[in-house]
Amino acid sequence: MATGQLFSKTTQALFYNYKQLPIQRMLDFDFLCGRETPSVAGIINPGSEGFQKLFFGQEEIAIPVHSDVAAACAAHPTADVFINFASYRSAAASSMSALKQPTIKVVAIIAEGVPELDTKQLIAYAKANNKVVIGPATVGGIQAGAFKIGDTAGTIDNIIQCKLYRPGSVGFVSKSGGMSNELYNSIARVTDGIYEGIAIGGDVFPGSTLSDHVLRFNNIPQVKMIVVLGELGGRDEYSLVEALKQGKISKPVVAWVSGTCATLFKSEVQFGHAGAKSGGEMESAQAKNEALREAGAIVPTSYEAFEGAIKEAFAKLVEAGKTTPVKEITPPQIPEDLSSAIKSGKVRAPTHIISTISDDRGEEPTYAGVPMSSIVEQGLGVGDVISLLWFKRSLPRYCTRFIEICIMLCADHGPCVSGAHNTIVTARAGKDLVSSLVSGLLTIGPRFGGAIDDAARYFKDAYDKGLTPYEFVESMKKKGIRVPGIGHRIKRGDNRDKRVELLQEFSRSNFPSVKYMEYAVEVETYTLSKANNLVLNVDGAIGSLFLDLLAGSGMFTKQEIDEIVGIGYLNGLFVLARSIGLIGHTFDQKRLKQPLYRHPWEDVLYTK
C-alpha cells in the first residue's frame, strides 16, 4: 500500500445507499474548508434515478442519483472515492463492484458484520489492483481542511472544536471510530491538529492495517508526527513494530494499545469490536504496548498519559525546528437549517398550508382530533369518517347513517348516464383507472348530479322567506331558472324514484324534523300539476334532507349551514358516491376486454 496522500481538497466521492445526514455533514465540512466544489459528486441508490436536493453552504444544490455503480462511475469519472453505506448483507457485493471500476481508488465500507470470507476477497482484490479499502465497521477518515468520509468527526461543532477545518501536522490512525473523535480533540488541544485521520474499522479483518497508514503518513511531507491508537486482539500492531525495527518510519510515533484492563478479568473478554478480543498473551494490550515501546515508539504508561505524551513529542519537534505550528484561521459560519433554527426559537417562518381536519405528526393519524385506532375500535363507519373530515365533528348515528345511505343510493345509475358513458368510453380506449374515473367525474354539473347544492340553496331560501310553493315556482319561472331537484327524464308522478322514497322513509323515522323535505314535497305537488315528469328527484331529496340534518341536529349555526351549502359539501356526496360506480364500470370494461368504442353512424343525424 504505502504511497502517500489519499485525499485532497478536490477529491470527490460517490455515496452508495442514500443517507441524508452524513451527506449533508460532508457538504457542510466542504463549505467549512472553503472547497469550491462539493465532495459528493453523485449518489447511488439501486433502482432509483434523478436528483437529491442538499445544501452547499447557503446554496441549494441537486446531486445526481444513479441506479448502479457502473453508471455513476461513468457519469463522474473524477470521483475516485466510494463511500459505501449499504447494510452488511450487500456491502461486499457493492464494494467489489466499485473496486472493479477503473476510476475508483479508495473504498470505505461503513457496515459492521460483513462476512469475513467476503472481506478477505475484497482485501485480496484491492491489494492486487493497488487500491485501498477502509473498513468494514469504520466511520471512515478525514483529511483536515480538505475531505471527510460520511460521519467522520461527528457534528460541525465537534469538527470546529477539533480544528479539522484546516490541516495540522499530525497523522492519526485508529481502529475505533468513536475513539477517533476523542483523539482528534486531544490532539487539537496539545498540537496544531490533525493532517489526516483514519479509522480502519473494528472487524477482525480490516481492509487496511494500522501499519499501512503509518507507512503512508511517513511519505507525506506535511505530516510531522504520527499518533496510533490500537486495541487488544489480533496482531496488526506487530506489523507496525516490524516497520519501526526495520527503520521504515522516520517520524516520531506516539502509540497506545487500549484494553489493558482485560487482565483484571478471570476469563477472556470480548470488547465492543469484533476484533477486540485477546486470543493469547501476544494479543494482549500489555504485550503490544511493550513491543511498540521496544521498537522505538513513544508509549505512555496509561491512556490517561497519552495526551501528555503527544504534547511532549510535538513540543520537541517545534523546539528542534522540524515543524512550525500551523497558524489559526477563523472558519466560516455554517448556515443553520431553517427547521433547527425554528425549533431553537431563533427565527420564525410562515407556514404555507393550513389544515384543521387531520394530523399525521403523532404516533397515529387523527381525524378531527380522533385517533384512527379509536375510530376502528368503536366500530365507526364511512359516514362517521366523513362527519369528522368534512364537518369536523362527530355527528349522531342517524346522521352518519343517512350519509352512508346517500352514498349507497347514488353509487351508480346504470351505464347510460353521461358520467358512466364517458368512463366506459375512456376505459375502452385503454386508459388507466384514474383517467377513466376523472373523465366520468368531469361530467358532473348542473345537468348531471350536480344539483344537490342548488336544490338545498333554493329550497332553504324559499322556505326561510315563507314563500308558498306557488310563489317559489312561479318566481323561479320568471327568472328563467328551472327548479333544481325537480324533474326526471324517466320517472313520473305514477312511477316515483325508489331512491327518493327510501330517503324519505328513513328521515321521517329518524330525523327530529323534516321541515325542508316536507316543503320540497309540497313544491313537487304543485309542479306535478303542471307536468307528470316534474317529480322530486334524488338531488332534491338529498338537498332538502341534508338541510334537515344540519338544522335538526342542533350542531350547526345558521352561518355554518349557509357556508356548507355554499362551499359545495352536498355535491361532494354525489361525487364521492358516484366514484364507486365509475370505478366499477372501469373494472367491468377491463375485465370484459372490451375494444375501442366507436359511436354507430345510424345514431348520428348528419345534416348541413
Coordinates of C-alpha atoms in Angstrom, one line a residue:
M1 CA 0.0 0.0 0.0
A2 CA 2.4 2.7 1.3
T3 CA 2.5 5.6 -1.3
G4 CA 1.1 8.8 0.2
Q5 CA -1.8 11.1 0.4
L6 CA -5.3 9.6 -0.3
F7 CA -7.4 12.7 -0.3
S8 CA -7.1 16.4 -1.3
K9 CA -9.3 19.5 -1.5
T10 CA -10.5 18.4 -4.9
T11 CA -11.3 14.8 -4.0
Q12 CA -14.8 13.8 -4.9
A13 CA -16.8 10.7 -3.8
L14 CA -19.7 8.5 -4.9
F15 CA -22.1 7.8 -2.0
Y16 CA -23.8 4.4 -2.0
N17 CA -27.2 4.0 -0.4
Y18 CA -28.6 7.5 0.2
K19 CA -28.4 8.8 3.7
Q20 CA -29.3 12.5 4.1
L21 CA -27.5 13.3 7.3
P22 CA -23.9 12.0 6.6
I23 CA -24.0 13.5 3.1
Q24 CA -25.1 16.9 4.4
R25 CA -22.3 16.7 7.0
M26 CA -19.8 16.1 4.2
L27 CA -21.1 19.1 2.3
D28 CA -21.1 21.3 5.4
F29 CA -17.5 20.3 6.0
D30 CA -16.7 21.2 2.4
F31 CA -18.1 24.7 3.0
L32 CA -16.2 25.0 6.3
C33 CA -13.0 24.2 4.5
G34 CA -13.6 26.6 1.7
R35 CA -13.9 24.0 -1.0
E36 CA -15.0 25.3 -4.4
T37 CA -16.8 22.0 -5.4
P38 CA -18.9 19.6 -3.3
S39 CA -17.1 16.4 -2.2
V40 CA -20.1 14.3 -3.2
A41 CA -20.3 14.0 -6.9
G42 CA -23.1 11.5 -7.1
I43 CA -25.4 9.2 -5.2
I44 CA -26.0 5.6 -6.0
N45 CA -29.4 4.3 -4.9
P46 CA -30.1 0.9 -6.5
G47 CA -33.3 1.1 -8.7
S48 CA -33.6 4.9 -8.4
E49 CA -32.5 7.8 -10.7
G50 CA -33.0 11.5 -10.5
F51 CA -31.6 14.1 -8.1
Q52 CA -31.4 14.8 -4.3
K53 CA -31.5 18.3 -3.1
L54 CA -29.0 19.3 -0.4
F55 CA -27.2 22.4 0.8
F56 CA -23.7 23.5 -0.1
G57 CA -23.3 26.5 2.3
Q58 CA -26.3 28.7 1.6
E59 CA -26.8 27.4 -1.9
E60 CA -29.2 24.5 -2.5
I61 CA -27.7 22.0 -5.0
A62 CA -29.1 19.0 -6.8
I63 CA -26.8 15.9 -6.6
P64 CA -27.4 13.3 -9.4
V65 CA -28.8 9.9 -8.3
H66 CA -27.8 6.8 -10.3
S67 CA -29.2 3.3 -10.2
D68 CA -26.0 1.4 -10.3
V69 CA -22.2 1.7 -9.6
A70 CA -21.1 1.5 -13.2
A71 CA -23.4 4.2 -14.4
A72 CA -22.3 6.5 -11.6
C73 CA -18.6 6.0 -12.3
A74 CA -19.2 6.6 -16.0
A75 CA -21.0 9.9 -15.2
H76 CA -18.4 11.1 -12.7
P77 CA -15.0 9.9 -13.9
T78 CA -13.1 12.2 -11.5
A79 CA -14.8 10.7 -8.4
D80 CA -12.2 8.2 -7.0
V81 CA -13.6 7.5 -3.5
F82 CA -16.6 5.1 -3.0
I83 CA -18.4 5.6 0.3
N84 CA -20.5 2.5 1.0
F85 CA -23.4 2.9 3.4
A86 CA -25.0 -0.4 2.4
S87 CA -26.0 -3.0 5.0
Y88 CA -23.7 -5.9 5.9
R89 CA -25.8 -8.1 3.6
S90 CA -25.0 -6.2 0.4
A91 CA -21.9 -4.2 1.4
A92 CA -19.4 -6.8 0.0
A93 CA -21.0 -7.1 -3.5
S94 CA -21.4 -3.4 -4.0
S95 CA -17.9 -2.7 -2.7
M96 CA -16.4 -5.3 -5.1
S97 CA -18.4 -3.7 -7.9
A98 CA -16.8 -0.4 -7.0
L99 CA -13.3 -1.8 -6.8
K100 CA -13.6 -3.2 -10.3
Q101 CA -14.3 0.3 -11.7
P102 CA -11.0 1.8 -13.0
T103 CA -11.9 5.3 -11.6
I104 CA -12.3 4.2 -8.0
K105 CA -9.1 4.2 -5.8
V106 CA -10.5 4.1 -2.3
V107 CA -13.5 2.2 -0.9
A108 CA -14.8 2.9 2.6
I109 CA -17.2 0.3 4.0
I110 CA -19.2 1.6 6.9
A111 CA -21.2 -1.6 7.8
E112 CA -20.4 -3.9 10.6
G113 CA -20.7 -7.7 10.3
V114 CA -19.6 -8.1 6.7
P115 CA -18.9 -11.9 6.3
E116 CA -15.1 -12.5 6.9
L117 CA -14.7 -14.5 3.7
D118 CA -16.2 -11.6 1.6
T119 CA -13.9 -9.2 3.4
K120 CA -10.8 -11.3 2.6
Q121 CA -11.8 -11.4 -1.1
L122 CA -12.1 -7.6 -1.1
I123 CA -8.7 -7.2 0.6
A124 CA -7.1 -9.6 -1.9
Y125 CA -8.6 -7.8 -4.9
A126 CA -7.7 -4.3 -3.6
K127 CA -4.0 -5.4 -3.0
A128 CA -3.7 -7.0 -6.4
N129 CA -5.0 -3.8 -8.1
N130 CA -3.3 -1.2 -5.9
K131 CA -6.5 0.1 -4.3
V132 CA -7.3 1.0 -0.7
V133 CA -10.1 -0.4 1.4
I134 CA -11.0 1.4 4.7
G135 CA -13.3 -0.7 6.9
P136 CA -15.5 -2.7 7.3
A137 CA -17.0 -1.4 10.5
T138 CA -15.5 2.0 10.1
V139 CA -16.7 5.6 10.4
G140 CA -14.2 6.5 7.6
G141 CA -11.5 9.0 7.6
I142 CA -10.7 12.7 7.2
Q143 CA -8.1 15.0 5.7
A144 CA -8.3 18.2 7.7
G145 CA -9.4 21.2 5.6
A146 CA -10.0 19.1 2.5
F147 CA -12.2 16.0 2.6
K148 CA -14.1 13.7 5.0
I149 CA -16.0 10.5 4.7
G150 CA -19.6 10.4 5.9
D151 CA -20.0 11.0 9.7
T152 CA -16.3 11.1 10.5
A153 CA -15.6 13.5 13.3
G154 CA -19.3 13.9 14.1
T155 CA -21.0 17.3 14.2
I156 CA -19.8 20.6 12.8
D157 CA -19.4 21.9 16.4
N158 CA -17.0 19.0 17.2
I159 CA -15.2 19.5 13.9
I160 CA -14.6 23.2 14.8
Q161 CA -13.5 22.3 18.3
C162 CA -11.0 19.8 16.9
K163 CA -9.7 22.3 14.3
L164 CA -10.4 20.0 11.5
Y165 CA -11.4 22.8 9.1
R166 CA -7.7 23.4 8.3
P167 CA -4.7 21.0 8.1
G168 CA -2.4 20.4 11.1
S169 CA 0.8 18.4 11.3
V170 CA -0.3 15.0 12.8
G171 CA -1.2 11.8 11.1
F172 CA -3.6 9.7 13.1
V173 CA -4.8 6.1 12.7
S174 CA -7.1 4.1 14.9
K175 CA -9.3 1.0 14.8
S176 CA -12.1 2.8 16.6
G177 CA -14.3 5.5 15.0
G178 CA -15.6 6.7 18.4
M179 CA -12.2 6.9 19.9
S180 CA -11.0 8.8 16.8
N181 CA -13.3 11.6 17.7
E182 CA -11.9 11.6 21.2
L183 CA -8.3 11.7 19.9
Y184 CA -9.0 14.4 17.3
N185 CA -10.0 16.5 20.3
S186 CA -7.0 15.6 22.4
I187 CA -4.6 16.1 19.5
A188 CA -6.1 19.6 18.8
R189 CA -5.5 20.6 22.4
V190 CA -1.8 19.8 22.5
T191 CA -0.6 20.2 18.9
D192 CA -1.6 22.2 15.8
G193 CA -4.1 19.4 14.9
I194 CA -4.7 16.6 12.5
Y195 CA -3.4 16.5 9.0
E196 CA -5.1 13.2 8.2
G197 CA -7.0 10.7 10.3
I198 CA -8.2 7.2 9.5
A199 CA -10.3 4.7 11.4
I200 CA -9.5 1.3 9.9
G201 CA -12.5 -0.4 11.5
G202 CA -13.0 -2.8 14.3
D203 CA -13.7 -6.1 12.4
V204 CA -11.2 -9.0 12.7
F205 CA -10.0 -8.5 9.1
P206 CA -9.7 -4.7 8.3
G207 CA -9.3 -3.8 4.6
S208 CA -6.2 -1.8 5.5
T209 CA -4.0 -2.0 8.6
L210 CA -2.5 0.4 11.1
S211 CA 0.9 0.0 9.6
D212 CA -0.4 0.5 6.1
H213 CA -1.5 4.0 7.0
V214 CA 1.5 4.8 9.3
L215 CA 3.8 4.0 6.4
R216 CA 1.7 6.2 4.2
F217 CA 1.9 9.1 6.7
N218 CA 5.7 8.7 6.7
N219 CA 5.7 9.6 3.0
I220 CA 3.5 12.7 3.4
P221 CA 5.8 15.8 3.9
Q222 CA 3.1 17.7 5.8
V223 CA 2.8 15.0 8.4
K224 CA 5.4 15.7 11.1
M225 CA 4.4 13.1 13.6
I226 CA 2.2 10.1 13.9
V227 CA -0.3 9.0 16.5
V228 CA -1.6 5.4 16.7
L229 CA -4.4 4.0 18.8
G230 CA -4.6 0.2 18.7
E231 CA -6.6 -2.2 20.8
L232 CA -6.2 -5.7 22.2
G233 CA -6.9 -8.7 19.9
G234 CA -5.3 -9.6 16.7
R235 CA -1.6 -8.9 15.7
D236 CA -2.0 -5.9 13.5
E237 CA 0.2 -3.8 15.8
Y238 CA 3.1 -6.2 15.3
S239 CA 3.5 -5.2 11.6
L240 CA 4.0 -1.7 12.9
V241 CA 6.6 -3.0 15.3
E242 CA 8.5 -4.6 12.5
A243 CA 8.3 -1.5 10.4
L244 CA 9.8 0.5 13.3
K245 CA 12.5 -2.0 13.8
Q246 CA 13.5 -2.0 10.1
G247 CA 13.8 1.8 10.1
K248 CA 10.9 2.3 7.6
I249 CA 9.4 5.0 9.8
S250 CA 11.5 8.2 10.2
K251 CA 8.9 10.3 12.1
P252 CA 8.0 10.2 15.8
V253 CA 5.3 7.7 16.6
V254 CA 3.2 8.1 19.7
A255 CA 1.2 4.9 20.3
W256 CA -1.2 3.3 22.8
V257 CA -3.0 0.0 22.7
S258 CA -6.2 0.1 24.7
G259 CA -7.6 -2.9 26.6
T260 CA -5.1 -3.2 29.4
C261 CA -7.9 -3.8 31.8
A262 CA -8.6 -7.2 30.2
T263 CA -6.1 -8.8 32.6
L264 CA -8.4 -7.9 35.5
F265 CA -10.9 -10.4 34.3
K266 CA -10.5 -14.1 35.0
S267 CA -12.0 -15.2 31.6
E268 CA -11.5 -14.0 28.1
V269 CA -13.3 -10.7 27.5
Q270 CA -14.9 -9.6 24.2
F271 CA -14.9 -5.8 23.9
G272 CA -17.0 -3.7 21.5
H273 CA -15.4 -4.5 18.2
A274 CA -15.4 -8.0 16.7
G275 CA -11.6 -7.9 16.6
A276 CA -11.2 -6.6 20.2
K277 CA -10.7 -10.0 21.9
S278 CA -7.4 -11.2 23.2
G279 CA -6.6 -14.7 21.9
G280 CA -3.4 -15.1 23.8
E281 CA -0.6 -13.3 25.6
M282 CA 0.8 -11.7 22.4
E283 CA -2.6 -10.3 21.5
S284 CA -2.9 -8.5 24.9
A285 CA -2.7 -4.8 25.2
Q286 CA 0.3 -5.0 27.6
A287 CA 2.3 -7.2 25.2
K288 CA 1.6 -4.9 22.2
N289 CA 2.5 -1.7 24.2
E290 CA 5.7 -3.2 25.3
A291 CA 6.7 -4.4 21.8
L292 CA 5.9 -0.9 20.4
R293 CA 8.0 0.7 23.1
E294 CA 10.9 -1.6 22.5
A295 CA 10.7 -0.9 18.7
G296 CA 11.1 2.9 19.3
A297 CA 7.6 4.2 19.5
I298 CA 6.7 6.6 22.3
V299 CA 4.3 4.6 24.5
P300 CA 2.9 6.2 27.7
T301 CA 2.2 4.3 30.9
S302 CA -1.5 4.6 30.6
Y303 CA -4.2 6.1 28.4
E304 CA -4.5 9.0 30.8
A305 CA -0.9 9.9 29.9
F306 CA -1.5 9.5 26.2
E307 CA -2.3 13.2 25.6
G308 CA 0.7 14.3 27.6
A309 CA 3.0 12.1 25.5
I310 CA 1.6 13.6 22.3
K311 CA 2.1 17.1 23.6
E312 CA 5.7 16.4 24.6
A313 CA 6.5 14.8 21.3
F314 CA 5.1 17.7 19.3
A315 CA 6.8 20.3 21.6
K316 CA 10.2 18.6 20.8
L317 CA 9.6 18.9 17.1
V318 CA 8.8 22.6 17.4
E319 CA 11.8 23.1 19.6
A320 CA 14.1 21.3 17.2
G321 CA 12.7 23.4 14.3
K322 CA 11.3 20.4 12.5
T323 CA 7.9 21.9 12.4
T324 CA 6.2 25.3 12.7
P325 CA 2.7 25.2 14.2
V326 CA 0.0 26.0 11.7
K327 CA -1.4 29.5 12.1
E328 CA -5.0 29.5 13.3
I329 CA -7.8 30.7 10.9
T330 CA -11.4 31.6 11.5
P331 CA -13.7 29.2 9.7
P332 CA -16.9 30.5 8.0
Q333 CA -20.2 30.2 9.7
I334 CA -22.3 27.3 8.5
P335 CA -25.9 28.5 7.8
E336 CA -28.3 26.9 10.2
D337 CA -31.1 24.8 8.7
L338 CA -34.5 26.6 9.0
S339 CA -36.1 23.6 10.8
S340 CA -33.5 23.7 13.6
A341 CA -33.5 27.5 13.8
I342 CA -37.3 27.5 14.2
K343 CA -37.0 24.7 16.8
S344 CA -34.4 26.7 18.8
G345 CA -36.6 29.9 18.6
K346 CA -34.0 31.9 16.6
V347 CA -36.3 32.6 13.6
R348 CA -40.0 32.3 12.7
A349 CA -41.3 31.4 9.3
P350 CA -44.9 31.5 7.9
T351 CA -46.5 28.2 7.0
H352 CA -47.7 27.5 3.5
I353 CA -50.7 25.3 4.2
I354 CA -53.4 25.3 6.9
S355 CA -55.1 22.1 7.9
T356 CA -57.8 21.6 10.5
I357 CA -59.2 18.2 9.7
S358 CA -56.3 15.8 10.2
D359 CA -52.9 15.4 11.7
D360 CA -50.3 12.8 11.0
R361 CA -47.5 14.1 13.3
G362 CA -48.1 11.8 16.3
E363 CA -47.9 8.1 16.8
E364 CA -51.0 7.6 14.5
P365 CA -53.1 9.9 12.3
T366 CA -56.1 11.7 13.7
Y367 CA -59.3 12.8 12.0
A368 CA -60.6 16.0 13.6
G369 CA -58.6 15.0 16.7
V370 CA -59.9 11.5 16.9
P371 CA -57.2 8.8 16.7
M372 CA -57.6 6.3 13.9
S373 CA -57.4 3.4 16.3
S374 CA -60.3 4.9 18.2
I375 CA -62.4 5.0 15.0
V376 CA -61.7 1.3 14.3
E377 CA -62.2 0.2 17.9
Q378 CA -65.6 2.0 18.2
G379 CA -66.7 0.3 15.0
L380 CA -67.4 3.6 13.3
G381 CA -68.2 3.6 9.6
V382 CA -67.6 5.6 6.5
G383 CA -70.3 8.1 7.5
D384 CA -68.5 8.8 10.7
V385 CA -65.2 9.4 8.9
I386 CA -67.0 11.8 6.6
S387 CA -68.5 13.6 9.5
L388 CA -65.0 14.1 11.1
L389 CA -63.2 15.0 7.9
W390 CA -65.9 17.1 6.3
F391 CA -67.8 18.6 9.2
K392 CA -65.0 18.4 11.9
R393 CA -67.3 16.9 14.5
S394 CA -68.8 13.5 15.4
L395 CA -72.4 13.6 14.2
P396 CA -75.2 11.5 15.7
R397 CA -75.5 8.0 14.3
Y398 CA -78.7 8.7 12.4
C399 CA -76.8 11.5 10.6
T400 CA -73.9 9.3 9.6
R401 CA -76.2 6.5 8.6
F402 CA -78.1 8.9 6.4
I403 CA -74.8 9.9 4.7
E404 CA -74.0 6.2 4.1
I405 CA -77.5 5.6 2.6
C406 CA -76.9 8.6 0.3
I407 CA -73.6 7.1 -0.9
M408 CA -75.2 3.7 -1.4
L409 CA -78.2 5.0 -3.3
C410 CA -76.1 7.3 -5.6
A411 CA -73.2 4.9 -6.2
D412 CA -74.4 4.1 -9.7
H413 CA -77.3 4.7 -12.1
G414 CA -76.5 2.3 -14.9
P415 CA -74.2 2.6 -17.9
C416 CA -76.3 5.0 -19.9
V417 CA -76.0 8.2 -17.9
S418 CA -73.4 10.6 -19.1
G419 CA -70.8 10.1 -16.4
A420 CA -70.8 6.3 -16.7
H421 CA -70.8 6.5 -20.5
N422 CA -67.7 8.7 -20.5
T423 CA -65.9 6.4 -18.1
I424 CA -66.8 3.4 -20.2
V425 CA -65.6 5.0 -23.5
T426 CA -62.3 6.1 -21.8
A427 CA -61.7 2.6 -20.3
R428 CA -62.3 1.0 -23.6
A429 CA -59.7 3.4 -25.1
G430 CA -57.2 1.6 -22.9
K431 CA -56.7 4.4 -20.4
D432 CA -55.9 3.7 -16.7
L433 CA -58.3 3.8 -13.8
V434 CA -57.7 7.4 -12.7
S435 CA -58.1 8.7 -16.3
S436 CA -61.3 6.7 -16.7
L437 CA -62.7 7.9 -13.4
V438 CA -61.9 11.5 -14.0
S439 CA -63.5 11.5 -17.4
G440 CA -66.7 10.5 -15.8
L441 CA -66.5 12.8 -12.8
L442 CA -65.9 15.8 -15.2
T443 CA -69.4 15.5 -16.5
I444 CA -70.9 16.1 -13.0
G445 CA -72.5 19.5 -13.0
P446 CA -75.9 21.3 -13.0
R447 CA -77.3 18.9 -15.7
F448 CA -75.9 15.7 -14.2
G449 CA -75.7 15.0 -10.4
G450 CA -74.5 18.5 -9.5
A451 CA -77.8 20.0 -8.5
I452 CA -77.9 18.9 -4.8
D453 CA -76.3 22.2 -3.6
D454 CA -78.5 24.3 -5.7
A455 CA -81.6 22.4 -4.6
A456 CA -80.7 22.9 -1.0
R457 CA -79.9 26.5 -1.6
Y458 CA -83.2 27.4 -3.3
F459 CA -85.4 25.3 -1.1
K460 CA -83.9 26.8 2.0
D461 CA -84.2 30.3 0.7
A462 CA -87.8 29.9 -0.3
Y463 CA -88.8 28.1 3.0
D464 CA -87.0 30.6 5.2
K465 CA -88.7 33.5 3.4
G466 CA -92.1 31.8 3.9
L467 CA -92.9 31.5 0.2
T468 CA -95.7 29.2 -0.8
P469 CA -94.8 26.5 -3.3
Y470 CA -96.8 28.5 -5.9
E471 CA -94.8 31.7 -5.2
F472 CA -91.5 29.9 -5.2
V473 CA -92.0 28.0 -8.5
E474 CA -93.5 31.0 -10.3
S475 CA -90.7 33.3 -9.1
M476 CA -88.2 30.8 -10.5
K477 CA -90.1 30.7 -13.8
K478 CA -89.9 34.5 -14.1
K479 CA -86.2 34.3 -13.6
G480 CA -85.8 31.7 -16.3
I481 CA -84.4 29.2 -13.8
R482 CA -85.5 25.6 -13.6
V483 CA -86.2 24.4 -10.0
P484 CA -83.2 22.3 -9.0
G485 CA -84.1 18.9 -7.6
I486 CA -87.4 18.8 -9.5
G487 CA -87.8 16.8 -12.8
H488 CA -86.6 13.5 -14.2
R489 CA -86.1 12.1 -17.7
I490 CA -87.7 8.7 -16.8
K491 CA -89.6 8.9 -13.5
R492 CA -93.2 10.2 -13.3
G493 CA -95.8 11.0 -10.8
D494 CA -97.1 7.5 -11.0
N495 CA -93.6 5.9 -11.1
R496 CA -91.7 7.6 -8.4
D497 CA -87.9 7.2 -7.9
K498 CA -87.4 4.4 -5.3
R499 CA -84.3 6.1 -4.0
V500 CA -86.3 9.2 -3.1
E501 CA -88.9 7.0 -1.3
L502 CA -86.2 5.2 0.7
L503 CA -84.6 8.5 1.8
Q504 CA -88.0 10.0 2.8
E505 CA -88.9 6.8 4.8
F506 CA -85.6 6.9 6.7
S507 CA -85.7 10.5 7.5
R508 CA -89.3 10.5 8.7
S509 CA -88.4 7.7 11.1
N510 CA -85.1 9.1 12.4
F511 CA -84.8 12.8 11.9
P512 CA -86.1 15.2 14.7
S513 CA -87.5 17.4 11.9
V514 CA -88.1 17.2 8.2
K515 CA -89.5 20.6 7.5
Y516 CA -87.3 21.3 4.4
M517 CA -88.1 17.9 2.9
E518 CA -91.9 18.4 3.5
Y519 CA -91.6 21.8 1.8
A520 CA -89.9 20.1 -1.2
V521 CA -92.8 17.6 -1.3
E522 CA -95.3 20.4 -1.4
V523 CA -93.3 22.0 -4.2
E524 CA -93.4 18.7 -6.0
T525 CA -97.2 18.5 -5.6
Y526 CA -97.5 21.9 -7.3
T527 CA -95.1 21.0 -10.2
L528 CA -96.8 17.7 -10.8
S529 CA -100.0 19.7 -11.6
K530 CA -98.1 21.2 -14.5
A531 CA -96.3 18.1 -15.8
N532 CA -96.2 14.5 -14.8
N533 CA -92.3 14.3 -15.0
L534 CA -91.7 17.2 -12.6
V535 CA -91.2 14.9 -9.6
L536 CA -88.8 15.4 -6.7
N537 CA -85.7 13.7 -7.9
V538 CA -82.8 12.3 -5.8
D539 CA -80.9 15.6 -5.9
G540 CA -83.8 17.4 -4.4
A541 CA -84.4 14.7 -1.8
I542 CA -80.8 14.7 -0.6
G543 CA -80.6 18.5 -0.8
S544 CA -83.7 19.2 1.3
L545 CA -83.0 16.3 3.8
F546 CA -79.4 17.5 4.3
L547 CA -80.8 20.8 5.3
D548 CA -83.0 19.0 7.9
L549 CA -80.0 17.0 9.1
L550 CA -77.9 20.2 9.6
A551 CA -80.7 22.2 11.2
G552 CA -82.3 19.4 13.2
S553 CA -79.0 18.0 14.7
G554 CA -78.5 21.3 16.7
M555 CA -74.8 21.1 16.0
F556 CA -74.5 23.8 13.3
T557 CA -75.2 27.5 13.4
K558 CA -77.2 29.2 10.6
Q559 CA -73.9 30.7 9.3
E560 CA -72.3 27.3 9.2
I561 CA -75.2 25.8 7.3
D562 CA -75.1 28.6 4.7
E563 CA -71.3 28.0 4.4
I564 CA -71.7 24.3 3.9
V565 CA -74.3 24.7 1.2
G566 CA -72.3 27.5 -0.5
I567 CA -68.9 25.6 -0.5
G568 CA -70.4 22.6 -2.2
Y569 CA -70.4 19.9 0.5
L570 CA -73.6 18.3 -0.7
N571 CA -72.4 17.8 -4.3
G572 CA -69.4 16.3 -2.7
L573 CA -71.6 13.4 -1.5
F574 CA -72.7 12.7 -5.1
V575 CA -69.1 12.9 -6.3
L576 CA -67.9 10.5 -3.6
A577 CA -70.8 8.1 -4.2
R578 CA -70.7 8.1 -8.0
S579 CA -66.9 7.5 -7.9
I580 CA -67.7 4.0 -6.6
G581 CA -69.9 3.2 -9.6
L582 CA -67.5 4.8 -12.1
I583 CA -64.6 2.7 -10.8
G584 CA -66.9 -0.3 -11.1
H585 CA -67.6 0.5 -14.8
T586 CA -63.9 0.8 -15.4
F587 CA -63.1 -2.6 -13.9
D588 CA -66.1 -4.1 -15.8
Q589 CA -64.9 -2.9 -19.2
K590 CA -61.3 -4.0 -18.4
R591 CA -62.5 -7.4 -17.2
L592 CA -64.6 -7.9 -20.3
K593 CA -61.7 -6.8 -22.5
Q594 CA -64.0 -4.5 -24.5
P595 CA -62.5 -3.0 -27.6
L596 CA -62.3 0.7 -28.5
Y597 CA -65.7 2.3 -28.6
R598 CA -67.0 3.8 -31.9
H599 CA -70.4 5.5 -32.0
P600 CA -72.6 4.0 -34.7
W601 CA -73.4 6.1 -37.8
E602 CA -77.1 5.3 -37.6
D603 CA -77.2 7.1 -34.2
V604 CA -76.0 10.4 -35.7
L605 CA -78.0 12.9 -37.6
Y606 CA -75.8 14.2 -40.4
T607 CA -77.1 17.5 -41.7
K608 CA -75.9 20.6 -43.5

